[in-house]
Tab-separated table of C-alpha atoms in Angstrom:
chain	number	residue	atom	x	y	z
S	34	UNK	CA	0.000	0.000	0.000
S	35	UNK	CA	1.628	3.695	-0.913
S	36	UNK	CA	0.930	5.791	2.110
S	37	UNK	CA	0.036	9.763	1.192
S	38	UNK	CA	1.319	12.175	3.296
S	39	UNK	CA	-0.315	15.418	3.255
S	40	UNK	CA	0.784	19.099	4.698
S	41	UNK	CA	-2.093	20.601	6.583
S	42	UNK	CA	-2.186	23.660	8.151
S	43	UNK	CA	-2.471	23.034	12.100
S	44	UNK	CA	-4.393	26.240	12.740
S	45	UNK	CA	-6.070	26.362	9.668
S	46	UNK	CA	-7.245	23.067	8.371
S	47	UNK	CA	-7.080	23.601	4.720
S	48	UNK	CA	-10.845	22.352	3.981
S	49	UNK	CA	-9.550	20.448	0.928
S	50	UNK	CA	-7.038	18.202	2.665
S	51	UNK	CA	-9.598	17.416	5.182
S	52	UNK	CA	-12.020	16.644	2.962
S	53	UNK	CA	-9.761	13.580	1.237
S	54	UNK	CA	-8.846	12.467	4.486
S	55	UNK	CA	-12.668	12.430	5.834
S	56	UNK	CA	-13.261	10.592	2.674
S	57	UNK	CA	-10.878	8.500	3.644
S	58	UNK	CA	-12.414	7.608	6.854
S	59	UNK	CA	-15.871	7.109	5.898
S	60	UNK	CA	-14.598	4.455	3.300
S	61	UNK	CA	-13.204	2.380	5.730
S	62	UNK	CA	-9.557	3.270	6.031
S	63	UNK	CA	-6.790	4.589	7.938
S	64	UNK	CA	-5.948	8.284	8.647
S	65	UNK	CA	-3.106	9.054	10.972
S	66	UNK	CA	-3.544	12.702	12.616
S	67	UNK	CA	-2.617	15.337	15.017
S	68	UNK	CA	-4.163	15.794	18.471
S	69	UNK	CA	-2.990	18.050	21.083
S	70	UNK	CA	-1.309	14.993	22.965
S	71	UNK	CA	-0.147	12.749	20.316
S	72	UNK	CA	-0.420	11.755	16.527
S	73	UNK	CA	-3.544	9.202	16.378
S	74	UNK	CA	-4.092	6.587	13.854
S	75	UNK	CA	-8.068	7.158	12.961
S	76	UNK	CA	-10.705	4.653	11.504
S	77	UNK	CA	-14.245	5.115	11.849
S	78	UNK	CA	-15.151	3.730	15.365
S	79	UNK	CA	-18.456	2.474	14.291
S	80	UNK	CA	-17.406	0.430	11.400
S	81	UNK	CA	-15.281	-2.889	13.345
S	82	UNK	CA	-13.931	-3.670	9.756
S	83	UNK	CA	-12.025	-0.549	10.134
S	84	UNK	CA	-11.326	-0.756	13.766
S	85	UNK	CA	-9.404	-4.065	12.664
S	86	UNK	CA	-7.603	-2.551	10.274
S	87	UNK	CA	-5.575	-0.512	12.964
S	88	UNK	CA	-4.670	-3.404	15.324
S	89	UNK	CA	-3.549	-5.004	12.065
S	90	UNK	CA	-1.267	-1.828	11.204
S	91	UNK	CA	-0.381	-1.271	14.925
S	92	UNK	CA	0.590	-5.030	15.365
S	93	UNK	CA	-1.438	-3.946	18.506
S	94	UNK	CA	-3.183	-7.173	20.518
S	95	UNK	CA	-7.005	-7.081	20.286
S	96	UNK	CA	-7.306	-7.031	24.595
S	97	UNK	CA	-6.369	-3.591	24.352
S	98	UNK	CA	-8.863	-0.691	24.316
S	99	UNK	CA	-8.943	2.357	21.802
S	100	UNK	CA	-10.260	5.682	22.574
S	101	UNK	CA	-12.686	7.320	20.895
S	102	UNK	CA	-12.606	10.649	19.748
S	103	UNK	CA	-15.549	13.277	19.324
S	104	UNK	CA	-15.664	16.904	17.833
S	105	UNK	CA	-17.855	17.745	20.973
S	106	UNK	CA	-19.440	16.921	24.158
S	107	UNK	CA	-22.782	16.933	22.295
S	108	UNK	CA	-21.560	13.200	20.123
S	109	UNK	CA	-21.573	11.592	23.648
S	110	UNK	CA	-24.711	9.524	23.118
S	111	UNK	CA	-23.540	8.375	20.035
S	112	UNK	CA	-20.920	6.043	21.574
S	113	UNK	CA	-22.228	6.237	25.463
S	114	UNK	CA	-24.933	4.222	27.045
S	115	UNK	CA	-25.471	6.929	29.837
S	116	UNK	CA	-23.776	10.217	30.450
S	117	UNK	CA	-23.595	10.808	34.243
S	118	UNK	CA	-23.918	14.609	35.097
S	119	UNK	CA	-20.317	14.775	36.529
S	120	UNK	CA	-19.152	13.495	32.920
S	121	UNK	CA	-20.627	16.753	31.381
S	122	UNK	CA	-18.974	18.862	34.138
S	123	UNK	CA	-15.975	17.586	33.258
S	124	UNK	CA	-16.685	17.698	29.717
S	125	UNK	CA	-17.464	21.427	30.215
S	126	UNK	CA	-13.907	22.296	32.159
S	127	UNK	CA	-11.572	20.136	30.557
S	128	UNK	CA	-12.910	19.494	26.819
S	129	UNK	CA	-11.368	20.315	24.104
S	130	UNK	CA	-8.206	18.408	26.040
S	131	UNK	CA	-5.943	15.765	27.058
S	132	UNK	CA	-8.577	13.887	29.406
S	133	UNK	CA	-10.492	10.966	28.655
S	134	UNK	CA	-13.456	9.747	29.907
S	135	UNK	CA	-14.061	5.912	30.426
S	136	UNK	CA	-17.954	5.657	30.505
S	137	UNK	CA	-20.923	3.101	29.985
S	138	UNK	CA	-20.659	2.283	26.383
S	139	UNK	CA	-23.388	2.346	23.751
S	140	UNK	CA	-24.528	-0.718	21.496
S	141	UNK	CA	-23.135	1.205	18.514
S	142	UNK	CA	-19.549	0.506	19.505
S	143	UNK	CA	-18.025	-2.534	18.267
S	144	UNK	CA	-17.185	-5.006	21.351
S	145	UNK	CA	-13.397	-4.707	19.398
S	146	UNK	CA	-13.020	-0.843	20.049
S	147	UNK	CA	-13.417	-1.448	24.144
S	148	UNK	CA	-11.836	-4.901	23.893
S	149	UNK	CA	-14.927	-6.492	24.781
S	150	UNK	CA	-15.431	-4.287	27.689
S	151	UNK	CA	-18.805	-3.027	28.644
S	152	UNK	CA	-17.100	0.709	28.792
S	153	UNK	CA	-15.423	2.900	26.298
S	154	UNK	CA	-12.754	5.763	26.733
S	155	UNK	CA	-14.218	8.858	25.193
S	156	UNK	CA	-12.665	11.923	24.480
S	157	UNK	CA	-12.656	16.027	22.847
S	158	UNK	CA	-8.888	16.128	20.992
S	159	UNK	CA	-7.850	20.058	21.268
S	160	UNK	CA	-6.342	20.006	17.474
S	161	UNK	CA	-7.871	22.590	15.098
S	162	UNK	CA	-7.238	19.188	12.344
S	163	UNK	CA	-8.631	16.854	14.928
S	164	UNK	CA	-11.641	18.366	15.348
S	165	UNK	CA	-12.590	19.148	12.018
S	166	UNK	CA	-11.468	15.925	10.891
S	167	UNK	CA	-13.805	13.913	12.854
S	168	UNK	CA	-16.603	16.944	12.274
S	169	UNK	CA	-15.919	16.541	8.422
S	170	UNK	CA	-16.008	12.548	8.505
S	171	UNK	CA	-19.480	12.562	10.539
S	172	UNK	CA	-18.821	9.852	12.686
S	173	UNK	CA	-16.492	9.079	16.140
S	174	UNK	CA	-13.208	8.251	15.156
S	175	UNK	CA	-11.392	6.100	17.361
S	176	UNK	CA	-7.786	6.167	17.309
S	177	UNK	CA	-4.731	5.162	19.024
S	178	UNK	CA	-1.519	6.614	19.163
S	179	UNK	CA	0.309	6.107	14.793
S	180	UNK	CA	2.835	3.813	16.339
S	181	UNK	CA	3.608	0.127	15.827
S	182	UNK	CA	2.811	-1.650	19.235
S	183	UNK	CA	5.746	-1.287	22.048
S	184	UNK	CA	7.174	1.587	20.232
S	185	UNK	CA	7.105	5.004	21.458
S	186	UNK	CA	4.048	7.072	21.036
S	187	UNK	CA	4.564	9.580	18.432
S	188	UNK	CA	4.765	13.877	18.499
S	189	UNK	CA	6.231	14.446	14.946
S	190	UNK	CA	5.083	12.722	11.278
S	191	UNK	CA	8.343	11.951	10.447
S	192	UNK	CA	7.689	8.777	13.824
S	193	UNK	CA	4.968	7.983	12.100
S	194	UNK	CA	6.241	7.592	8.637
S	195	UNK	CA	8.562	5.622	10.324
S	196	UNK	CA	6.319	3.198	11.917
S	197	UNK	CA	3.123	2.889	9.531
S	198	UNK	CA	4.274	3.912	5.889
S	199	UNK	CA	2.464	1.286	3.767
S	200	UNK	CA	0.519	0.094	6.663
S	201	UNK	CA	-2.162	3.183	5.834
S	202	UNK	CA	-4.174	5.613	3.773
S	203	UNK	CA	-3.031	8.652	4.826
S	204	UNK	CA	-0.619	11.047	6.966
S	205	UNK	CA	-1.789	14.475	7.852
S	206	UNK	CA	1.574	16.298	8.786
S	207	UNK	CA	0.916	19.270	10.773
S	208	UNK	CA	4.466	19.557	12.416
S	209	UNK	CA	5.065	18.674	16.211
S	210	UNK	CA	2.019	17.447	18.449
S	211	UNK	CA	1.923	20.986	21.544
S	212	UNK	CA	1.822	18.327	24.579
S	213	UNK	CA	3.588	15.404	23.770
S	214	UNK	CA	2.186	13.293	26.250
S	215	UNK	CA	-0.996	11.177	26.211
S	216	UNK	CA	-4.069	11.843	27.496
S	217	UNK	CA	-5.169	11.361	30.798
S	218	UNK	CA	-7.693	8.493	31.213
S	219	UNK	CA	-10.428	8.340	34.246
S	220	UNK	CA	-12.710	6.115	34.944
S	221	UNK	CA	-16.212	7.483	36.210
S	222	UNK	CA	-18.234	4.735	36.177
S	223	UNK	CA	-16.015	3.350	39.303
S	224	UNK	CA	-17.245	4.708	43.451
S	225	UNK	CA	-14.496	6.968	43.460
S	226	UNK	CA	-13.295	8.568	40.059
S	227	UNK	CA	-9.609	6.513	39.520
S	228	UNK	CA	-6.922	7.701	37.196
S	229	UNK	CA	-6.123	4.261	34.649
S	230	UNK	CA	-3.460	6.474	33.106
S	231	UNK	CA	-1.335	9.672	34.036
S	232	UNK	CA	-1.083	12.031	31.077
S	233	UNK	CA	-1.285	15.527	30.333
S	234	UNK	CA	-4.052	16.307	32.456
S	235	UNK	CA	-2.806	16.669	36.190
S	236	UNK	CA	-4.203	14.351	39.832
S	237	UNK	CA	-4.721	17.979	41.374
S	238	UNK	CA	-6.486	19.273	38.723
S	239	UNK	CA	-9.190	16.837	38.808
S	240	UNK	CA	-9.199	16.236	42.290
S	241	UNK	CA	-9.818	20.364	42.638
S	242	UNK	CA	-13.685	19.291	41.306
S	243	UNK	CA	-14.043	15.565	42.250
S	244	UNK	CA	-12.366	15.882	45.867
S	245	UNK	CA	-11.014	12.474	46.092
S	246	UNK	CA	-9.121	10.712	42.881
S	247	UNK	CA	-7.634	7.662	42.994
S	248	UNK	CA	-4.821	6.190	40.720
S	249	UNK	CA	-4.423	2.448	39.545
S	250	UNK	CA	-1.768	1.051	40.171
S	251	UNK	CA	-0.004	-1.840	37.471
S	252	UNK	CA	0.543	-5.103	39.226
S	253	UNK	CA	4.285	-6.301	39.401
């Protein structure tokens, strides 16, 4: 497969490039792009053909969960079963941003997008070409970090040229990702809110509106 790999403004979206890359996505392929965190590597997250198309490119075992990513708070029924009123406050503070949201998930997800897990890890990417990406392809787009399994996540194209080139579609290159780190991910549908992952969201930050946030901890 020959991989494109297209310039794209990262303040201005040129509406063109989006457009081929939406049209990419809503076909069933693969779209790697920037967020504020880290490049992702896109597919629509209703279509499970799709969704198995980036485990394939990743090399990335099926037991692990992708995140799905929304152009607004608004989308949130479209992949969640129930939105609890402390996932819009935190919607409202923190979204567009590096925080995701593990919540009841909807029927509409594939079982392979939340690794057969009755929840899904939602999320608001603050990238001017994120956001219109997934607002152009009209539909969630889930998405990992563009990296081959095990290998670093990526904040530049050039890693992800590296990793994927003739694995996928399509590279939007926008230059360097502003964070560099991952997203945050917290699960809400546990008693107390708990922190699965540390990213670029901060402990304090949270626990300044949910009092009391725990962390998991990774067995030995």
């Amino acid at each position: 497969m020959k991989t494109e790999v297209l310039k794209v403004n990262p303040i201005e979206p040129e509406p063109e490039v989006i457009a081929q890359a939406a049209k990419v996505i809503r076909e069933g392929g693969l779209v790697a792009f920037p967020t504020e965190t880290v490049y992702g590597l896109g597919a629509n997250a209703l279509d499970e053909k799709a969704v198995a198309r980036i485990f394939a490119a990743k090399e990335r075992p099926t037991d692990d969960p992708i995140i799905v990513h929304l152009s607004s708070p608004s989308e949130l029924p479209t992949v969640a079963a129930e939105v609890p009123s402390i996932a819009l406050k935190l919607a409202e503070l923190f979204w567009p941003g590096p925080l995701t949201l593990i919540l009841p998930k909807a029927k509409s997800v594939p079982d392979l997008v939340t690794a057969g897990l009755p929840t899904v890890g939602v999320r608001v990417p603050a990238h001017p070409v994120a956001l219109t990406l997934i607002k152009s392809s009209g539909c969630p787009i889930a998405a990992p970090s563009a990296n081959l399994f095990g290998r670093p996540s990526p904040t530049l194209p050039e890693h992800v040229v590296e990793d994927l080139y003739g694995r996928i579609e399509l590279i939007l290159d926008a230059g360097p990702t502003p964070i560099g780190v991952e997203s945050t991910v917290l699960d809400i549908t546990r008693p107390t809110p708990t922190i699965l992952r540390p990213g670029g969201l901060p402990k304090e930050t949270l626990e300044e509106v949910l009092g009391r946030v725990e962390v998991k901890t990774r067995p030995v």
